[in-house]
PDB file of C-alpha atoms in Angstrom:
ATOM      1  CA  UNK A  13       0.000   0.000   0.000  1.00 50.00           C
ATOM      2  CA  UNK A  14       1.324   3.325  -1.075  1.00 52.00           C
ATOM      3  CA  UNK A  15      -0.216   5.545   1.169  1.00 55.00           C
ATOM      4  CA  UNK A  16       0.836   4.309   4.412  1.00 55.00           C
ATOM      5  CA  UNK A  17       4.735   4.749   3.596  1.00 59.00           C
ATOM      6  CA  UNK A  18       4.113   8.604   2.453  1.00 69.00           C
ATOM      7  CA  UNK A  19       2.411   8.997   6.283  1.00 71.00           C
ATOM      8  CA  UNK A  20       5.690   7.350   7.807  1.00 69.00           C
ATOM      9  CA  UNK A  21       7.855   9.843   6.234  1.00 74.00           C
ATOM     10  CA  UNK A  22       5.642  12.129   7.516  1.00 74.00           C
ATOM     11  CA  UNK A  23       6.018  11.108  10.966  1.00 75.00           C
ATOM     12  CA  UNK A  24       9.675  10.482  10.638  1.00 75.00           C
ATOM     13  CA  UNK A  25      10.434  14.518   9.466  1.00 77.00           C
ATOM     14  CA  UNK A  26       8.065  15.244  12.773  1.00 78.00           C
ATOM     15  CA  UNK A  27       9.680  13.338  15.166  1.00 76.00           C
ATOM     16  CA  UNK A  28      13.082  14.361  13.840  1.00 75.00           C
ATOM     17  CA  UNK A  29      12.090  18.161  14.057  1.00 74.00           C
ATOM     18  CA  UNK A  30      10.346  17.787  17.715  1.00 72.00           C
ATOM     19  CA  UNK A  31      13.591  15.820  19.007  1.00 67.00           C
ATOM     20  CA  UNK A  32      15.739  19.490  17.290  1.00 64.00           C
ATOM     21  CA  UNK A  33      13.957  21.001  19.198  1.00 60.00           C
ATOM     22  CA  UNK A  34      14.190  19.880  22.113  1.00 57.00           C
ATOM     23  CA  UNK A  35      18.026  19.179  22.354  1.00 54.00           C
ATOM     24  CA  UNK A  36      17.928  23.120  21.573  1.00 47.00           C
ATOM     25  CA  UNK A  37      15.952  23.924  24.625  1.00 43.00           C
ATOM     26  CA  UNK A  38      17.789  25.500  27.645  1.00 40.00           C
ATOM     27  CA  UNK A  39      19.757  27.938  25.240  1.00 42.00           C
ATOM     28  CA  UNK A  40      23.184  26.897  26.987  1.00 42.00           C
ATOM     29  CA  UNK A  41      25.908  25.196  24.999  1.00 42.00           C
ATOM     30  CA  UNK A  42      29.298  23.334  24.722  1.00 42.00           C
ATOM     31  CA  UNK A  43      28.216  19.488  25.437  1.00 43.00           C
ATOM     32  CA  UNK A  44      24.420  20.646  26.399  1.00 56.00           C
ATOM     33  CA  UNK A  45      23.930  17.794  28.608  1.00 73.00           C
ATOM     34  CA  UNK A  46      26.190  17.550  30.943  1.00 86.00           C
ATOM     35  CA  UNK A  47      26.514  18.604  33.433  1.00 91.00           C
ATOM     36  CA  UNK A  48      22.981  19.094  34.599  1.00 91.00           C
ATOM     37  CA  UNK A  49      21.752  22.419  35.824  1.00 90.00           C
ATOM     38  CA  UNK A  50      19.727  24.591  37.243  1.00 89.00           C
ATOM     39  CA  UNK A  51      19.325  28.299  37.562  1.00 88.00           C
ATOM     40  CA  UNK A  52      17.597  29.951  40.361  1.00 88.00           C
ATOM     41  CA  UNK A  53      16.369  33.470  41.139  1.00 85.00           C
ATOM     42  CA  UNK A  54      16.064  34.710  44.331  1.00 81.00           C
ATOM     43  CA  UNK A  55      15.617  38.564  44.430  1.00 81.00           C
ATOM     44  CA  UNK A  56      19.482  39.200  45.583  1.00 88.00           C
ATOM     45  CA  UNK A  57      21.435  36.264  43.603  1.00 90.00           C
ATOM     46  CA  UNK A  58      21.238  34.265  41.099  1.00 91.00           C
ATOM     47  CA  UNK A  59      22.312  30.685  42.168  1.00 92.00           C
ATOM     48  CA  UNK A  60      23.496  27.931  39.492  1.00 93.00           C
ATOM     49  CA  UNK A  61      23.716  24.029  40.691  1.00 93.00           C
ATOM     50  CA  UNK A  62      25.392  21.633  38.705  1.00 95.00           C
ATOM     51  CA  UNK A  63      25.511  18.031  39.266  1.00 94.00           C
ATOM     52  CA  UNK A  64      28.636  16.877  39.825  1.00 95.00           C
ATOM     53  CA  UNK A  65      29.444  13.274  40.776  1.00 95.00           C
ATOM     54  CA  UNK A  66      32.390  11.843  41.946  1.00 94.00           C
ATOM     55  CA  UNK A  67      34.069  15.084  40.850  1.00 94.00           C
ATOM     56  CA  UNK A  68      35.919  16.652  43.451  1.00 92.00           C
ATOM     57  CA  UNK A  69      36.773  20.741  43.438  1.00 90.00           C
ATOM     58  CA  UNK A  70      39.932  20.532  42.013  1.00 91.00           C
ATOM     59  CA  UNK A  71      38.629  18.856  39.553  1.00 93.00           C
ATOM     60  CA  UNK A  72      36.051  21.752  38.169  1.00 95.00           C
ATOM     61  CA  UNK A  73      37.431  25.087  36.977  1.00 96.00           C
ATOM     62  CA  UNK A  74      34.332  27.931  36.722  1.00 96.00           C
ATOM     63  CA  UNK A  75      35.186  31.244  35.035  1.00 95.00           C
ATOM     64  CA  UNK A  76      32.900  34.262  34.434  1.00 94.00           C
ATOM     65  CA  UNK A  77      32.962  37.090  31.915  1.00 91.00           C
ATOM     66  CA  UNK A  78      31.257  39.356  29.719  1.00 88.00           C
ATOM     67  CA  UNK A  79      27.394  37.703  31.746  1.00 89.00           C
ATOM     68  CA  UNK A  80      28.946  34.039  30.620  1.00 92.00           C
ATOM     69  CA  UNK A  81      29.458  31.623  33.415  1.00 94.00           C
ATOM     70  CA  UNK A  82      31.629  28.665  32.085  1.00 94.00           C
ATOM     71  CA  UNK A  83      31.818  25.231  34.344  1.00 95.00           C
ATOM     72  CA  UNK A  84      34.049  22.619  32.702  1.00 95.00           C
ATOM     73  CA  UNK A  85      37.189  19.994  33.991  1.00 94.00           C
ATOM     74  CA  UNK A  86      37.591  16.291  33.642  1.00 92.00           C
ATOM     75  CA  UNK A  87      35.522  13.209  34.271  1.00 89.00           C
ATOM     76  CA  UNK A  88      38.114  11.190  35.596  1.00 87.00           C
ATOM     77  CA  UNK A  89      38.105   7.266  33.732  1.00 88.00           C
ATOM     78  CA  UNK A  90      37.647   4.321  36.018  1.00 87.00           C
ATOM     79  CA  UNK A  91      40.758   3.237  38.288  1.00 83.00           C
ATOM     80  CA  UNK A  92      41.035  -0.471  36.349  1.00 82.00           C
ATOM     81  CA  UNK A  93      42.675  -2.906  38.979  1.00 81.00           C
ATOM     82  CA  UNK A  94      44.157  -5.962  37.714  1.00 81.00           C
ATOM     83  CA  UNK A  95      41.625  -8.665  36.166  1.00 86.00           C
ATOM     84  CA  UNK A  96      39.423  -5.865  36.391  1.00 89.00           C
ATOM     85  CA  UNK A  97      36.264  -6.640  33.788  1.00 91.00           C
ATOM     86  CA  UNK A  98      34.112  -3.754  33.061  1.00 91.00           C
ATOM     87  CA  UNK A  99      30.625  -4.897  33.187  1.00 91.00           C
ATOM     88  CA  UNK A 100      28.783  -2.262  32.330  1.00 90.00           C
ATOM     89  CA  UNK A 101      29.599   1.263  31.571  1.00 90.00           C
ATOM     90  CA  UNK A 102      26.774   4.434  31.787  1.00 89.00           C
ATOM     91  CA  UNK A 103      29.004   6.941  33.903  1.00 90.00           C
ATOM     92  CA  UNK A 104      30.428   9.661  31.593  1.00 88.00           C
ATOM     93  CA  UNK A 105      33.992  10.443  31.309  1.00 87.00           C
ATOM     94  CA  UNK A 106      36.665  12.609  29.935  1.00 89.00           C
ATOM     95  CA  UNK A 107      36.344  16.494  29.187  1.00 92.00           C
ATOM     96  CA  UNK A 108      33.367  18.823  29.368  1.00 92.00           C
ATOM     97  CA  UNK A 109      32.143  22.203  29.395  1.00 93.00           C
ATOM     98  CA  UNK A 110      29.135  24.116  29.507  1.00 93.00           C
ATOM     99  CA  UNK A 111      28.709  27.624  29.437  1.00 92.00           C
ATOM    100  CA  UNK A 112      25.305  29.379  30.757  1.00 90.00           C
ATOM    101  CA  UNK A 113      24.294  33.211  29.882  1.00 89.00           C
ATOM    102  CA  UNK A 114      23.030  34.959  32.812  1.00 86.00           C
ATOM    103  CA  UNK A 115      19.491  36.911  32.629  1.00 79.00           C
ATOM    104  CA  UNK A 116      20.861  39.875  34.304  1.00 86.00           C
ATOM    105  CA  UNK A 117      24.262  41.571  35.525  1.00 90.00           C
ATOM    106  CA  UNK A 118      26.461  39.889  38.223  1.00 92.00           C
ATOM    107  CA  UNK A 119      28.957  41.527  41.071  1.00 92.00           C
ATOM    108  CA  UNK A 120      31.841  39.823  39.626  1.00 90.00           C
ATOM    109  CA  UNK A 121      34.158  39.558  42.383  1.00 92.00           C
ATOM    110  CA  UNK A 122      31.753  38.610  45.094  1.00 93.00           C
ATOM    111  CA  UNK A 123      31.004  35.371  43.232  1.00 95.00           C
ATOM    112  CA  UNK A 124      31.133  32.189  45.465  1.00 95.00           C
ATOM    113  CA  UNK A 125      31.157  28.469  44.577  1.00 95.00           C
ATOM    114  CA  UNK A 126      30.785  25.022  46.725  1.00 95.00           C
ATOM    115  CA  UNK A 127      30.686  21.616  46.357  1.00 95.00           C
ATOM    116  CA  UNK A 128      28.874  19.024  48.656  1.00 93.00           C
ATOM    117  CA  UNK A 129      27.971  15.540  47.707  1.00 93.00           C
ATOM    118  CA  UNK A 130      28.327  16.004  44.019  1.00 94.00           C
ATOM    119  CA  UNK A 131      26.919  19.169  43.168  1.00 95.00           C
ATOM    120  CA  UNK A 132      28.208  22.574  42.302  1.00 96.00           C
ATOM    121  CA  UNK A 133      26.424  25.702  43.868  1.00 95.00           C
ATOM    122  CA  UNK A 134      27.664  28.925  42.588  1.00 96.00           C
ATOM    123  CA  UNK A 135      26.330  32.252  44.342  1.00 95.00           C
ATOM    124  CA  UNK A 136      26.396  35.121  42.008  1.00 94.00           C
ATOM    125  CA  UNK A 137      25.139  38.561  43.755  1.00 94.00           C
ATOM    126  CA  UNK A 138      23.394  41.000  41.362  1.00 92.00           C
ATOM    127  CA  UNK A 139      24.588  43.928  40.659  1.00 91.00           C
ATOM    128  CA  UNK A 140      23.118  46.720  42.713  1.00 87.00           C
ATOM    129  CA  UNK A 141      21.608  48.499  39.652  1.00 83.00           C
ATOM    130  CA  UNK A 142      19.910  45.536  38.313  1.00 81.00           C
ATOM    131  CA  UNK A 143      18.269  44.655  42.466  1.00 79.00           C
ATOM    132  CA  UNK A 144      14.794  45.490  42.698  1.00 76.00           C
ATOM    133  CA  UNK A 145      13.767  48.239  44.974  1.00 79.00           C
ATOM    134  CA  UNK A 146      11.023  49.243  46.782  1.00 84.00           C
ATOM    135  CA  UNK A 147      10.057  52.619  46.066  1.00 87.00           C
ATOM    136  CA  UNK A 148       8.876  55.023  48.520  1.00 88.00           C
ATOM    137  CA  UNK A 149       5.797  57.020  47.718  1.00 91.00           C
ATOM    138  CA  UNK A 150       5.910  60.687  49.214  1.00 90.00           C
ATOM    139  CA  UNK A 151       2.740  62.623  51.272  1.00 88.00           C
ATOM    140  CA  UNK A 152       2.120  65.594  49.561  1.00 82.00           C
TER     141      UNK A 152
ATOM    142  CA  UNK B  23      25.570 -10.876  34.499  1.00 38.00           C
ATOM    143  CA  UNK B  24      22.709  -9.029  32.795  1.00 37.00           C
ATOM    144  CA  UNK B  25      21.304  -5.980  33.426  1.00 38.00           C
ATOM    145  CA  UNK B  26      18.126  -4.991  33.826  1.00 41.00           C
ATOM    146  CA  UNK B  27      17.732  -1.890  31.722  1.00 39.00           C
ATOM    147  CA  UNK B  28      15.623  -1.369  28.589  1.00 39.00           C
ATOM    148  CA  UNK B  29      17.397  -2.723  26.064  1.00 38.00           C
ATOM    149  CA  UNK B  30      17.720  -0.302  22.975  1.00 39.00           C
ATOM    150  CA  UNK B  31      17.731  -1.225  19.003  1.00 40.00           C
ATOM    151  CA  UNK B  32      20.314   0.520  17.017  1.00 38.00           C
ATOM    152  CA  UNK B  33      18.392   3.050  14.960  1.00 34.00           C
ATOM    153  CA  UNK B  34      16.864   1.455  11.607  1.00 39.00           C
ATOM    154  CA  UNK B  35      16.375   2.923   8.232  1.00 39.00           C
ATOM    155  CA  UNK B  36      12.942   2.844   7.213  1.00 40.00           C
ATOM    156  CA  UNK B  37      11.883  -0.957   6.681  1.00 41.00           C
ATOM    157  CA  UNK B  38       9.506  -1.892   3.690  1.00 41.00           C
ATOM    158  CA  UNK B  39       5.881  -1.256   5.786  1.00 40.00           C
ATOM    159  CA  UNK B  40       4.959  -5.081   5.246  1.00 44.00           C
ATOM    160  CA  UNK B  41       2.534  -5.430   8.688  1.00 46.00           C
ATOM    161  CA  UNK B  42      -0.475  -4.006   9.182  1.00 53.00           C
ATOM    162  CA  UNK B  43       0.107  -2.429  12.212  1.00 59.00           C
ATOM    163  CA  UNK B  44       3.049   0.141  10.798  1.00 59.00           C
ATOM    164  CA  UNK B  45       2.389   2.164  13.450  1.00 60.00           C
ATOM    165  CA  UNK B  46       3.634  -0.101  16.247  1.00 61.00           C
ATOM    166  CA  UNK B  47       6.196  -1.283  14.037  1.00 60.00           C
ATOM    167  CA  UNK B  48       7.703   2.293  13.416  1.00 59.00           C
ATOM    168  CA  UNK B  49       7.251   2.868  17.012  1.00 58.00           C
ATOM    169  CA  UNK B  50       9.020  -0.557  18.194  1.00 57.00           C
ATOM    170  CA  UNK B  51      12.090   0.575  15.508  1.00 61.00           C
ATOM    171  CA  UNK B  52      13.044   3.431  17.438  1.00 57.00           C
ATOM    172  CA  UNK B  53      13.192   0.814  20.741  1.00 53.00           C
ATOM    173  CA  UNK B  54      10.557   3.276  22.993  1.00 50.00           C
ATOM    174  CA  UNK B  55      13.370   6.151  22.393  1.00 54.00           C
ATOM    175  CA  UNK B  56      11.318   8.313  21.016  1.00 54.00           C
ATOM    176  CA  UNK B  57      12.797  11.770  20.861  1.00 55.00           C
ATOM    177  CA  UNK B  58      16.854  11.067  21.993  1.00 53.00           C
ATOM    178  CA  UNK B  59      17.269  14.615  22.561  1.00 50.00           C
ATOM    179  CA  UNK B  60      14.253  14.632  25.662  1.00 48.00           C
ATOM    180  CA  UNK B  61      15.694  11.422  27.020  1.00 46.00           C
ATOM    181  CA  UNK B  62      19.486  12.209  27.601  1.00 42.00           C
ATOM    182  CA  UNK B  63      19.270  15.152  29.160  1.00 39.00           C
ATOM    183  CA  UNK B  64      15.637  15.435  30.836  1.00 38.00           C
ATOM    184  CA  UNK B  65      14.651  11.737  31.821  1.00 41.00           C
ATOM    185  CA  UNK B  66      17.584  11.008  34.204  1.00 48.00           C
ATOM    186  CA  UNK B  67      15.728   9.252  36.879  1.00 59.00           C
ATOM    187  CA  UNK B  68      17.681   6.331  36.703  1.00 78.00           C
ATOM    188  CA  UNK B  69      21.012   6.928  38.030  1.00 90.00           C
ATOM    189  CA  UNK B  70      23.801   6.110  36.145  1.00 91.00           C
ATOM    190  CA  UNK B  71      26.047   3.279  37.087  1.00 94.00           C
ATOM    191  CA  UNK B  72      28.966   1.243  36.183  1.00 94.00           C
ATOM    192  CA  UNK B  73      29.530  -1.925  37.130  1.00 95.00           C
ATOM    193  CA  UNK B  74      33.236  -3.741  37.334  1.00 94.00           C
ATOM    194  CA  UNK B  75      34.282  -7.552  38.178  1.00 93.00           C
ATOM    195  CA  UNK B  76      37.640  -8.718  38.837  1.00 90.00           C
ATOM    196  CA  UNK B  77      38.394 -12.117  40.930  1.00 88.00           C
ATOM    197  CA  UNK B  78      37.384 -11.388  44.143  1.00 90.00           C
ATOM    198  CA  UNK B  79      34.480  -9.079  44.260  1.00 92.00           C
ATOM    199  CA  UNK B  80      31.466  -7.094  42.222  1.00 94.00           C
ATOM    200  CA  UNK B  81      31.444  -3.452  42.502  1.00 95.00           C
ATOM    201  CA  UNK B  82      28.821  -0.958  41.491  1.00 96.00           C
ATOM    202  CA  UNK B  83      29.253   2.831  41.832  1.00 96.00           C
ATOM    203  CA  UNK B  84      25.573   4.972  40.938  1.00 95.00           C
ATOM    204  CA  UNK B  85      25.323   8.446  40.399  1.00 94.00           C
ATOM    205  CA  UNK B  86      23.404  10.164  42.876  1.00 94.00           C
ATOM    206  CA  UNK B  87      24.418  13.359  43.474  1.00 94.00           C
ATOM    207  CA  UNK B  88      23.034  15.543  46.644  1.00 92.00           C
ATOM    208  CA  UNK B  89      21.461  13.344  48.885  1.00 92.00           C
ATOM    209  CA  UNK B  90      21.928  11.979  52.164  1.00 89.00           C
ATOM    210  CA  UNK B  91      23.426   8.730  52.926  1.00 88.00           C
ATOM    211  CA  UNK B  92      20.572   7.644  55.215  1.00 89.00           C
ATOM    212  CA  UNK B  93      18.058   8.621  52.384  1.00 91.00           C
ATOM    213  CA  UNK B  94      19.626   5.616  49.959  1.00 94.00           C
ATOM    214  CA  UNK B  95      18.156   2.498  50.715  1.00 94.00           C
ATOM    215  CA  UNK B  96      20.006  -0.905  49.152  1.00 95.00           C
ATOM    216  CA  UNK B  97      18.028  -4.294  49.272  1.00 94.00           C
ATOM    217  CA  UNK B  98      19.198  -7.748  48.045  1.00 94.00           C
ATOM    218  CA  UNK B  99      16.717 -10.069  46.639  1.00 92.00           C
ATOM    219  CA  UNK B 100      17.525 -13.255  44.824  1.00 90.00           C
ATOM    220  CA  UNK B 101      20.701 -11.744  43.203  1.00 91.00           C
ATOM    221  CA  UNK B 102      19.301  -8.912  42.279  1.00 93.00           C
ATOM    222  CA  UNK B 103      20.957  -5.438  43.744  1.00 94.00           C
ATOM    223  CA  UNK B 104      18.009  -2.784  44.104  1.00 94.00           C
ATOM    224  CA  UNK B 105      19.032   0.781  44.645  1.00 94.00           C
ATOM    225  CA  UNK B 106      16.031   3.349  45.722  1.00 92.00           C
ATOM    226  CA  UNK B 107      16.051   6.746  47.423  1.00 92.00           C
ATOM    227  CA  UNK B 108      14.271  10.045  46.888  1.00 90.00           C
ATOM    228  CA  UNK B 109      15.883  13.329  45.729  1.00 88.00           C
ATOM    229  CA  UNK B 110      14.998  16.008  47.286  1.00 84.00           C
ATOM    230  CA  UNK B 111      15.244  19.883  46.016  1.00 80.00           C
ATOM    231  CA  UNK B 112      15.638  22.214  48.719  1.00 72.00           C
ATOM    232  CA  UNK B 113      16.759  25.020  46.871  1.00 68.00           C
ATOM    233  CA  UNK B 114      14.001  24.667  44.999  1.00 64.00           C
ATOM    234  CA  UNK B 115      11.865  25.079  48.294  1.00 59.00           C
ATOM    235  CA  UNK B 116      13.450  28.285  49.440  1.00 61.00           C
ATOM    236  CA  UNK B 117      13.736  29.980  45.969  1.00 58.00           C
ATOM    237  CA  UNK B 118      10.309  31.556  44.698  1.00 56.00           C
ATOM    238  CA  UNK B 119      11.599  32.285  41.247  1.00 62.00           C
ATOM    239  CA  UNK B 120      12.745  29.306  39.558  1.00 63.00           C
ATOM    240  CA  UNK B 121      14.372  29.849  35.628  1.00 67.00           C
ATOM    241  CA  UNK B 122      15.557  27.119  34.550  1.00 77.00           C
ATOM    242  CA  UNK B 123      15.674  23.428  35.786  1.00 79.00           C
ATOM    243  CA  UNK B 124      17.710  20.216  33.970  1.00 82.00           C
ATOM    244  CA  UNK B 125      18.139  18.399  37.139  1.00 83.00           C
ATOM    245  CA  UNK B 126      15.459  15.551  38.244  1.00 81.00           C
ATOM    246  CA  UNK B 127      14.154  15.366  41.499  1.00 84.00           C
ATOM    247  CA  UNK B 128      11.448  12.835  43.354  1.00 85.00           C
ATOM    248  CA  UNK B 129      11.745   8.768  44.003  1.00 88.00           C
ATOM    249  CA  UNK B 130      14.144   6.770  41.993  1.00 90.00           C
ATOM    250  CA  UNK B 131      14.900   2.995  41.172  1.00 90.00           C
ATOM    251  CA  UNK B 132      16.896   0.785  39.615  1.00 92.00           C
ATOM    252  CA  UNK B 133      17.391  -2.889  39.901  1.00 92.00           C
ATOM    253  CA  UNK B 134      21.041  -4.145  38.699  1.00 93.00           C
ATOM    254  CA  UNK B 135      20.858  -7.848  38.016  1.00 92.00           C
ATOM    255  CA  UNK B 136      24.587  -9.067  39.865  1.00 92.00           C
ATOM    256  CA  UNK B 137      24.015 -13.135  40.445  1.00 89.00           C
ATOM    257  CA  UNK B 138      23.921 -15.352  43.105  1.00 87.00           C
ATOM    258  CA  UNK B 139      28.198 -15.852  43.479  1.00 89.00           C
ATOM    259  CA  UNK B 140      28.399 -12.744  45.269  1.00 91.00           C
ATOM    260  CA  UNK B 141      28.194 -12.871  49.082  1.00 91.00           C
ATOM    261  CA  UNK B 142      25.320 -10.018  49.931  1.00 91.00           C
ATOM    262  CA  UNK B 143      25.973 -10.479  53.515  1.00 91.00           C
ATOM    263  CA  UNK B 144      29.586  -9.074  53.176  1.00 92.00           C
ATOM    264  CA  UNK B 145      28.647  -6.244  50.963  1.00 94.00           C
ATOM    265  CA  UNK B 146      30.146  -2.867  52.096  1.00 94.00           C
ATOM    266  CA  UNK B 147      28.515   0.573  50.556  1.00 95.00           C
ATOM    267  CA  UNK B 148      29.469   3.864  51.026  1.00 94.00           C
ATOM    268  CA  UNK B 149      29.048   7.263  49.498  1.00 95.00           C
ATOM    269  CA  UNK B 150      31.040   9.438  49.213  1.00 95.00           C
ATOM    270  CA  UNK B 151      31.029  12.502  46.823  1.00 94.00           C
ATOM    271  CA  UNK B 152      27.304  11.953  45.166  1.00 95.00           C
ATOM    272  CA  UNK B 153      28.783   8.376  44.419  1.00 95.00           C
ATOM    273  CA  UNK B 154      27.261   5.439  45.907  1.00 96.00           C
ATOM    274  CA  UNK B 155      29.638   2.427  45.823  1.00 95.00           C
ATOM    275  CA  UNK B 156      29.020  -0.891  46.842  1.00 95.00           C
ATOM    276  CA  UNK B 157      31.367  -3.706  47.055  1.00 95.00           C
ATOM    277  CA  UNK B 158      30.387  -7.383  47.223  1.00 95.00           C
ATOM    278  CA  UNK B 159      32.883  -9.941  47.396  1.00 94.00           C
ATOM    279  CA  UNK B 160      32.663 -13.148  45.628  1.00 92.00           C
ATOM    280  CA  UNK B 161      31.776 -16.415  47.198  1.00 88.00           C
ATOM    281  CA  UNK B 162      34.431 -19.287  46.650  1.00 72.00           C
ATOM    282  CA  UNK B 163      32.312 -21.760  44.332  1.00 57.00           C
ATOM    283  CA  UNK B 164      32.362 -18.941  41.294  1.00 50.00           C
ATOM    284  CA  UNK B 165      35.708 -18.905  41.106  1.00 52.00           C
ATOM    285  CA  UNK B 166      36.613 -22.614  40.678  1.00 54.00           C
ATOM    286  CA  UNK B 167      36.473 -23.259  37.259  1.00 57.00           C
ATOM    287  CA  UNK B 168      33.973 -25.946  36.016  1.00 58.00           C
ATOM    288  CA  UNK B 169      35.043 -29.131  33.367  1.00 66.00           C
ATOM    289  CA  UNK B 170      32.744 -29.663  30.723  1.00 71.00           C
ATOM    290  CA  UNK B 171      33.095 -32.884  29.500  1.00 73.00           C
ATOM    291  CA  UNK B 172      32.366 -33.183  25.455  1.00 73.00           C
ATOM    292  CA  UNK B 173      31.267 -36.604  24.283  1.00 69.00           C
TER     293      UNK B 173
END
């Protein structure tokens, strides 16, 4: 039957536009998926996680400029042991980087980044001009 | 040893539609991996593990990053390793204005299929750095080698 293979095409060029798009959603690039983040706002700061895993801080070098924050470093391969057999193998490894563009303007120097259990938390105060502020209204 | 996750089809060209139901067949061909793109980066609730073997013991390290150690619970059943916790998002609590989230949160599970020549008993886990490890060591009887006698 003829018609049936021209709708599978169809459905093919769909899927294969809807899956674009979606590995284009976040807007952040270098190897888009890794690591995983997040980006809060909380009035003050912006605050970026990043998971992490067996990663420890040496391990992770962040930079900042020009409203790009940049988190990259090395997945380190598995320690193999002698006789060692690799079973199975879903853990990434080797080099990555992912850079994230801020929605507003950053104190530069009073970022601060830790690490606990795997993930990255990076503190980045907004700048004073960009903070909201209450505005008094005067008594006439 | 055999795992437990879906098992996924290399991606097919476009077969000759010869069933009637093309539908589930063009569904089936893409092995329930639907859009690749969604599933990498957005439908981690699995963690991630590896899983190595050498002579004297079976170790498994899991991704799990950000949770507490009491919050991972590990059960043995019939040489089966099971591996369940919640995630929890504090931040996510505390901050009213959320942007942007890649990160999974909420109850996860996964079942690693090991075999019965480990000794479960023994087994040591710890995590340490959003890495769960656990060690099992190998009972005695797996290691001898077994004769097979051809006629």
């Amino acid at each position: 039957m003829l018609w049936d293979i021209d709708i599978f095409s169809e459905m093919e060029r769909l899927r294969r536009e809807m899956n674009g798009l979606f590995s284009n959603y976040g807007q952040s690039s270098g190897s888009a998926t890794y690591p995983l983040m997040n980006v809060y706002d909380d009035k003050d700061n912006i605050i970026v996680t990043a998971e992490l895993p067996g990663l420890v801080k040496d391990q992770v070098e962040i930079t900042f400029s020009d409203g790009i924050l940049t988190v990259s470093g090395k997945q380190q391969p598995l320690a193999k042991t002698k006789n060692m057999s690799v079973v199975r193998k879903e853990r990434p490894e080797g080099n990555f980087e992912k850079t994230v563009r801020l929605p507003t303007q950053i104190k530069q120097d009073a970022i601060k980044a830790s690490f606990s259990n795997g993930i990255l938390t990076i503190n980045m105060p907004k700048a004073e001009e960009v903070k909201p502020k209450t505005i008094a209204i005067e008594a006439k | 040893m055999k795992s437990l996750i879906p098992w996924q089809k290399g991606q097919k060209h476009a077969a000759p539609v010869r069933s009637d139901d093309w539908f589930g067949r063009w569904w089936e061909d893409r092995g329930g991996n639907f859009f690749p793109a969604l599933k990498n980066s957005y439908s981690n609730h699995l963690p991630s593990v590896d899983v190595t073997e050498d002579k004297k013991e079976v170790k498994v390290r899991a991704e799990i990053p950000g949770m507490d150690q009491k919050d991972i619970e590990l059960t043995w059943h019939d040489g089966i390793l099971k591996i369940q916790g919640e995630k929890k998002n504090e931040k996510e609590e505390k901050s009213k204005d959320r942007y942007y989230r890649e990160c999974s949160y909420g109850s996860f599970s996964r079942e690693i299929e090991i075999g019965r020549n480990v000794n479960w008993e023994k087994a040591i886990a710890k995590y340490k750095n959003g890495v769960l490890t656990v060690s099992m060591p190998k009972t005695g009887a797996s290691q001898k080698l077994i004769d097979v006698h051809i006629d």
